[in-house]
Coordinates of N, CA, C and O in Angstrom, one line a residue:
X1247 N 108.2 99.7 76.7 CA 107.4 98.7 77.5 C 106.8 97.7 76.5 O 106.3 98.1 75.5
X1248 N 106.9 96.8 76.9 CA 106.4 95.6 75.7 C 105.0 95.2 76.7 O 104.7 95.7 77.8
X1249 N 104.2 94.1 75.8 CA 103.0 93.8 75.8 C 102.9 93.2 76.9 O 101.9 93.4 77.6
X1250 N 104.0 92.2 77.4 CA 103.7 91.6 78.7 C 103.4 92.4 80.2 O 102.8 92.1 81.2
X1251 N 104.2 93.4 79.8 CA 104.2 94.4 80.9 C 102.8 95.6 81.0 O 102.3 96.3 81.9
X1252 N 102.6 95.5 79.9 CA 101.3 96.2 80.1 C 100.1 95.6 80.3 O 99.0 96.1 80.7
X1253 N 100.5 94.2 80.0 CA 99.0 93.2 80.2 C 99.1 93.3 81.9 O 98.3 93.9 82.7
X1254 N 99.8 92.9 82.1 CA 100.4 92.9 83.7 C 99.8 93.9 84.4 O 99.1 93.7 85.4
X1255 N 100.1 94.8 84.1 CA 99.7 96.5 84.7 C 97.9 96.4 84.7 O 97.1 96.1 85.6
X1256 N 97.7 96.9 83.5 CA 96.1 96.2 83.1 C 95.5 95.5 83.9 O 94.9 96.1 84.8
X1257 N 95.5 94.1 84.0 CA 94.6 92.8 84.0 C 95.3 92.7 85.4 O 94.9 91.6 85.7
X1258 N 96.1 93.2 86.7 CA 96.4 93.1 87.5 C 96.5 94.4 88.3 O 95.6 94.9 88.9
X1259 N 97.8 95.0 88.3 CA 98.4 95.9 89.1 C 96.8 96.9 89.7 O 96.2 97.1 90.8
X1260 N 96.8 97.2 88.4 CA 95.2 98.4 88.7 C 94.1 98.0 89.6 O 93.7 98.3 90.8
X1261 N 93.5 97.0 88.6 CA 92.3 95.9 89.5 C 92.7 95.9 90.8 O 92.1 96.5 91.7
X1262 N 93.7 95.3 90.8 CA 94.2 94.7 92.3 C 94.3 96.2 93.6 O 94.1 96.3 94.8
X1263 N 94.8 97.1 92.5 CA 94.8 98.0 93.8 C 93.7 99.4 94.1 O 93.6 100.3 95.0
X1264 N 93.0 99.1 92.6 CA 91.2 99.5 92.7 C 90.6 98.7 94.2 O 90.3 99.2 95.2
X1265 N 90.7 97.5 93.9 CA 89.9 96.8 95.2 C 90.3 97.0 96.4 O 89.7 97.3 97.5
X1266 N 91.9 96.8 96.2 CA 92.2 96.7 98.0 C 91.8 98.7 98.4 O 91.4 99.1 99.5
X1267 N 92.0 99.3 97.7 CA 92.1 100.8 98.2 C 90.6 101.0 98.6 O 90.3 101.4 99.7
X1268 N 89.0 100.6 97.2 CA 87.9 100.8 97.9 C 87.4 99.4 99.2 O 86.4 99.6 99.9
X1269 N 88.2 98.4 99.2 CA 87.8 97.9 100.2 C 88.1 98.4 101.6 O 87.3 98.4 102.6
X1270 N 89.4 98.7 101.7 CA 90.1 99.4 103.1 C 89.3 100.6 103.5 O 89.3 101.0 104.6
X1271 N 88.6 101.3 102.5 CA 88.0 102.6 102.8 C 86.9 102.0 103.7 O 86.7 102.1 104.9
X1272 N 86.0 101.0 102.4 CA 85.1 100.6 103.1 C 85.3 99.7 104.4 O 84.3 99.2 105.0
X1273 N 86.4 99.6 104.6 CA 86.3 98.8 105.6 C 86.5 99.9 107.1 O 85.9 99.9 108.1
X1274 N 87.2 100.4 106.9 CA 86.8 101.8 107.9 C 86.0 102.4 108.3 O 85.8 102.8 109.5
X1275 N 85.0 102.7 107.2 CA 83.8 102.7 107.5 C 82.5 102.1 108.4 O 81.6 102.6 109.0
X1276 N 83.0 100.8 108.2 CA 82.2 99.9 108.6 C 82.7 99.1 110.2 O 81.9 98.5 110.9
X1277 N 84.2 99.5 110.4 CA 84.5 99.7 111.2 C 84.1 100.8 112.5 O 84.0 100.3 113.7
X1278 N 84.0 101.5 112.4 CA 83.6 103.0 112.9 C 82.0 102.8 113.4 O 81.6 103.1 114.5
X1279 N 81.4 102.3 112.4 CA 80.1 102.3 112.6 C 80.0 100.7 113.3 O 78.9 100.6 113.7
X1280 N 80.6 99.6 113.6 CA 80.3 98.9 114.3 C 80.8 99.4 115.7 O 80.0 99.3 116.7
X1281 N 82.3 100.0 115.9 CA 82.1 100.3 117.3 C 80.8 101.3 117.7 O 80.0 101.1 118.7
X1282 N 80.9 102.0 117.1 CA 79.6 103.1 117.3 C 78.2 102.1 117.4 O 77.2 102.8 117.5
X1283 N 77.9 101.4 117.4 CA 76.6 100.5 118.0 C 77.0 99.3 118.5 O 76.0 98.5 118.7
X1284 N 78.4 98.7 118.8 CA 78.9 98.0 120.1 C 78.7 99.4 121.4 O 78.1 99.0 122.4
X1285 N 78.9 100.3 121.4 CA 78.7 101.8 122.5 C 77.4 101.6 122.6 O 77.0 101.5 123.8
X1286 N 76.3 101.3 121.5 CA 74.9 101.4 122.1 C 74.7 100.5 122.3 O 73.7 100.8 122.9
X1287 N 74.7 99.1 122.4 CA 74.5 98.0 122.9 C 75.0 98.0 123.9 O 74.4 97.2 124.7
X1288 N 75.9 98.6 124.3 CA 76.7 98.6 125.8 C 75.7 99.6 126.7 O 75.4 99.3 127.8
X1289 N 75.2 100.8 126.0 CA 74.5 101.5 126.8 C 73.4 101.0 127.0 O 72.8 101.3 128.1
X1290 N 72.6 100.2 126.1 CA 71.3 99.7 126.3 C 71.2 98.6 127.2 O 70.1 98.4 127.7
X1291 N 72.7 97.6 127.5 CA 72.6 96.9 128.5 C 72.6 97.1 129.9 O 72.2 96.4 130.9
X1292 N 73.2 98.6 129.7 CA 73.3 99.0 131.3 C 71.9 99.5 131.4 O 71.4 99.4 132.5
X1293 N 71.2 100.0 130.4 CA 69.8 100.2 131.0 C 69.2 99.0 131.5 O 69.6 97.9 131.2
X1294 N 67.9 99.2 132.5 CA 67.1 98.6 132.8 C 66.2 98.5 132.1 O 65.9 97.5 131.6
X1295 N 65.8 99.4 131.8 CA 64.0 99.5 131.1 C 63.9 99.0 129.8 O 62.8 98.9 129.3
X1296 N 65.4 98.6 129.0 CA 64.4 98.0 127.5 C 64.2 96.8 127.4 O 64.4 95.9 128.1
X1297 N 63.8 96.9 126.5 CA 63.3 95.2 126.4 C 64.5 93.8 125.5 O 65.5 94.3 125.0
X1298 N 64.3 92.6 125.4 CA 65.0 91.7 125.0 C 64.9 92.0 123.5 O 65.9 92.0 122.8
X1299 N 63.8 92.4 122.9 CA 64.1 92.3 121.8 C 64.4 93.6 121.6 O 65.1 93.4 120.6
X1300 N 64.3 94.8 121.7 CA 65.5 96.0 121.4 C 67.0 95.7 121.6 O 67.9 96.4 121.0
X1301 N 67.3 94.7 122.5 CA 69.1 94.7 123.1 C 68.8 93.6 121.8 O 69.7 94.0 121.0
X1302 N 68.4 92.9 121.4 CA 68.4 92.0 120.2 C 68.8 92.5 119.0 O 69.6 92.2 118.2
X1303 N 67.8 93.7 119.1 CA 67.8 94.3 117.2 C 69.6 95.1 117.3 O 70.5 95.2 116.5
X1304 N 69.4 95.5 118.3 CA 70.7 96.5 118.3 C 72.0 95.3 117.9 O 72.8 95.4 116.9
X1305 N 72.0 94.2 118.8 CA 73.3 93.1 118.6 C 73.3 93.3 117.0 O 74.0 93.9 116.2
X1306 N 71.9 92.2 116.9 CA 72.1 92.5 115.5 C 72.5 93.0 114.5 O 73.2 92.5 113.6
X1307 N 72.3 93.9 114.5 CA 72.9 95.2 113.9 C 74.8 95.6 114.2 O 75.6 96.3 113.5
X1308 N 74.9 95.1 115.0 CA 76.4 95.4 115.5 C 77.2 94.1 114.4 O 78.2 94.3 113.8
X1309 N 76.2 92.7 114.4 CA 77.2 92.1 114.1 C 76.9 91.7 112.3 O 77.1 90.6 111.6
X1310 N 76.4 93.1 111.9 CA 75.9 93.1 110.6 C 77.2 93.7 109.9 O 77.9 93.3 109.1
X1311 N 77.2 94.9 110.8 CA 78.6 95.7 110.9 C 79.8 95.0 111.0 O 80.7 95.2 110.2
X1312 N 79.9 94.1 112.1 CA 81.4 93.1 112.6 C 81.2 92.3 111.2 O 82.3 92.1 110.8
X1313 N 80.4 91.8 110.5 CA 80.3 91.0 109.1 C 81.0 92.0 108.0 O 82.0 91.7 107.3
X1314 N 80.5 93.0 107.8 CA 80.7 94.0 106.8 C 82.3 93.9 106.9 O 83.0 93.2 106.1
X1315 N 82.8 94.4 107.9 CA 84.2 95.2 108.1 C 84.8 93.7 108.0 O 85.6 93.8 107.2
X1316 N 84.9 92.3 108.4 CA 85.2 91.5 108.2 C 85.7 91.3 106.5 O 86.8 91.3 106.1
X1317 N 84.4 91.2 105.8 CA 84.6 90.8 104.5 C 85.4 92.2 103.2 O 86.1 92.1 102.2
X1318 N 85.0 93.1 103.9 CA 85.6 94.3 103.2 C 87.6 94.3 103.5 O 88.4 94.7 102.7
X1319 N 87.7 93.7 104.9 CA 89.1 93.4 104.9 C 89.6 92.2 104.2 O 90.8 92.1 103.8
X1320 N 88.7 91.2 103.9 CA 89.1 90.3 103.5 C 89.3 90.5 102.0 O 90.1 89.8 101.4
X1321 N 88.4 91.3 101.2 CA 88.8 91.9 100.0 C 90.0 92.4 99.9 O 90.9 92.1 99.0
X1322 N 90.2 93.3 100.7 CA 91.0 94.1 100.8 C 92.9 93.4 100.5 O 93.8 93.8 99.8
X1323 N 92.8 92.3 101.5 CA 94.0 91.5 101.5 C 94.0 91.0 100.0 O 95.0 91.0 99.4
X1324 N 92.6 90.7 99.5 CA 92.9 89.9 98.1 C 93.1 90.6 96.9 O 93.6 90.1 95.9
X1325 N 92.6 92.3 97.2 CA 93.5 92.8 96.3 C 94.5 93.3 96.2 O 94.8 93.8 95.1
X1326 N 95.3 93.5 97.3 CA 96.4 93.5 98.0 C 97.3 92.2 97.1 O 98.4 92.3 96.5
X1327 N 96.5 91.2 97.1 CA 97.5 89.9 96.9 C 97.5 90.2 95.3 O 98.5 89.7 94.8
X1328 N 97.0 90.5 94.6 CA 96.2 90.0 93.6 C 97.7 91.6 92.7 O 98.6 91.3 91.8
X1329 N 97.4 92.9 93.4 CA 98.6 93.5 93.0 C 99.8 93.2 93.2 O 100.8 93.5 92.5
X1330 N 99.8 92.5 94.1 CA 101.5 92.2 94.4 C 101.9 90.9 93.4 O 103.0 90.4 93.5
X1331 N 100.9 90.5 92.6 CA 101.0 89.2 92.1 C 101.8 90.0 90.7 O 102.7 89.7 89.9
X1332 N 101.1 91.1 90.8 CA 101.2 91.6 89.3 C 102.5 92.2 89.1 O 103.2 92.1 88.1
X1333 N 102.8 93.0 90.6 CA 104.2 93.4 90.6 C 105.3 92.7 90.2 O 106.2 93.1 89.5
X1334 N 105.2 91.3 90.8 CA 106.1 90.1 91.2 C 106.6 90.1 89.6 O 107.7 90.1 89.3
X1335 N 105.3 89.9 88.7 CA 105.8 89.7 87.2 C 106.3 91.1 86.8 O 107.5 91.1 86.8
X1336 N 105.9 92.0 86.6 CA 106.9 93.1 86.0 C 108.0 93.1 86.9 O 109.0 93.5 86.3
X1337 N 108.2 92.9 88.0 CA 110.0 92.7 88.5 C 110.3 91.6 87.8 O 111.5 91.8 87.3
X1338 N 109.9 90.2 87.4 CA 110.4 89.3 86.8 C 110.9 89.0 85.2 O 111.7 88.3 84.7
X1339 N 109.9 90.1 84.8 CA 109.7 89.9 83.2 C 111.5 90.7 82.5 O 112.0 91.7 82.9
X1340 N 111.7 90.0 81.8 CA 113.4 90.9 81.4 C 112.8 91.5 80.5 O 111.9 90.9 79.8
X1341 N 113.2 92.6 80.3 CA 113.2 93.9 79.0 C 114.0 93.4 78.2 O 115.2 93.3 78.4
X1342 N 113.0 92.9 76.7 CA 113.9 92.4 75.9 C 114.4 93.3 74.7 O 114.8 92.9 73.6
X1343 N 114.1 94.9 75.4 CA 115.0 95.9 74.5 C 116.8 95.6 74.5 O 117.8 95.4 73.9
X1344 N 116.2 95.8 75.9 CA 117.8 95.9 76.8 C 118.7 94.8 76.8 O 119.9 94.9 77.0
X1345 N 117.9 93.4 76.4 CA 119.1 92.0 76.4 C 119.0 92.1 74.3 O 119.8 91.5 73.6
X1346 N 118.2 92.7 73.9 CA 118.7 92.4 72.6 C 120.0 93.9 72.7 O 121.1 93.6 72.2
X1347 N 119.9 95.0 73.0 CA 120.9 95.8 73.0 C 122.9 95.1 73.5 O 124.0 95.4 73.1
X1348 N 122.3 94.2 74.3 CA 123.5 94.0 75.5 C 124.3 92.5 74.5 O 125.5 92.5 74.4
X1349 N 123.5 91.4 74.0 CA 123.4 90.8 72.6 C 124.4 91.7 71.2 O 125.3 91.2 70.5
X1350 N 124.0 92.9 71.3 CA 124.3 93.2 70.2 C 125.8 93.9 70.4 O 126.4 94.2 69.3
X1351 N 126.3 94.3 71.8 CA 127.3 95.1 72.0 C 128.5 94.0 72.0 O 129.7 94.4 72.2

């Protein structure tokens, strides 16, 4: 393996698929827990008895969640992108063991 290919691996492949893997977790996470308080916002609307600002604090909170799981996916794609960038170059890079071998035959 020559230098280019390890820089590649390094400074790309890894990073890139460190982030998208803890982003997608967290983005499940944060998923889960926004439906789970869109359910209570739903139940607290069908109540009568609370008040505007409890059906308030609850939205809120739902779309603190709908923000999280948004940006956690949007990480997620970018280190998605960010490994595949890296990939793209170690498929592109020629092994210049192998063309000085094939040179020499």
């Amino acid at each position: 393996m020559n230098i280019g290919r390890a820089i590649l691996l390094i400074a790309l492949v890894f990073p890139g698929l460190m982030v998208a893997g803890t982003s997608i977790y967290s983005f499940n996470n944060d998923y889960a827990a926004m439906e789970r308080t869109e359910r209570y916002v739903d139940q607290l609307a069908r109540q009568r008895r609370v008040s505007q600002r409890q059906l308030d604090l609850a939205y809120h909170r739902s779309m603190v969640h709908r923000m999280n799981a948004f940006t956690n996916g949007t990480w997620g794609f970018i280190g998605a992108t960010i490994a595949a960038i890296g990939i793209h170059g170690l498929a592109i890079t020629k092994d210049e063991l192998f063309q000085d071998q094939k040179k020499a035959s």
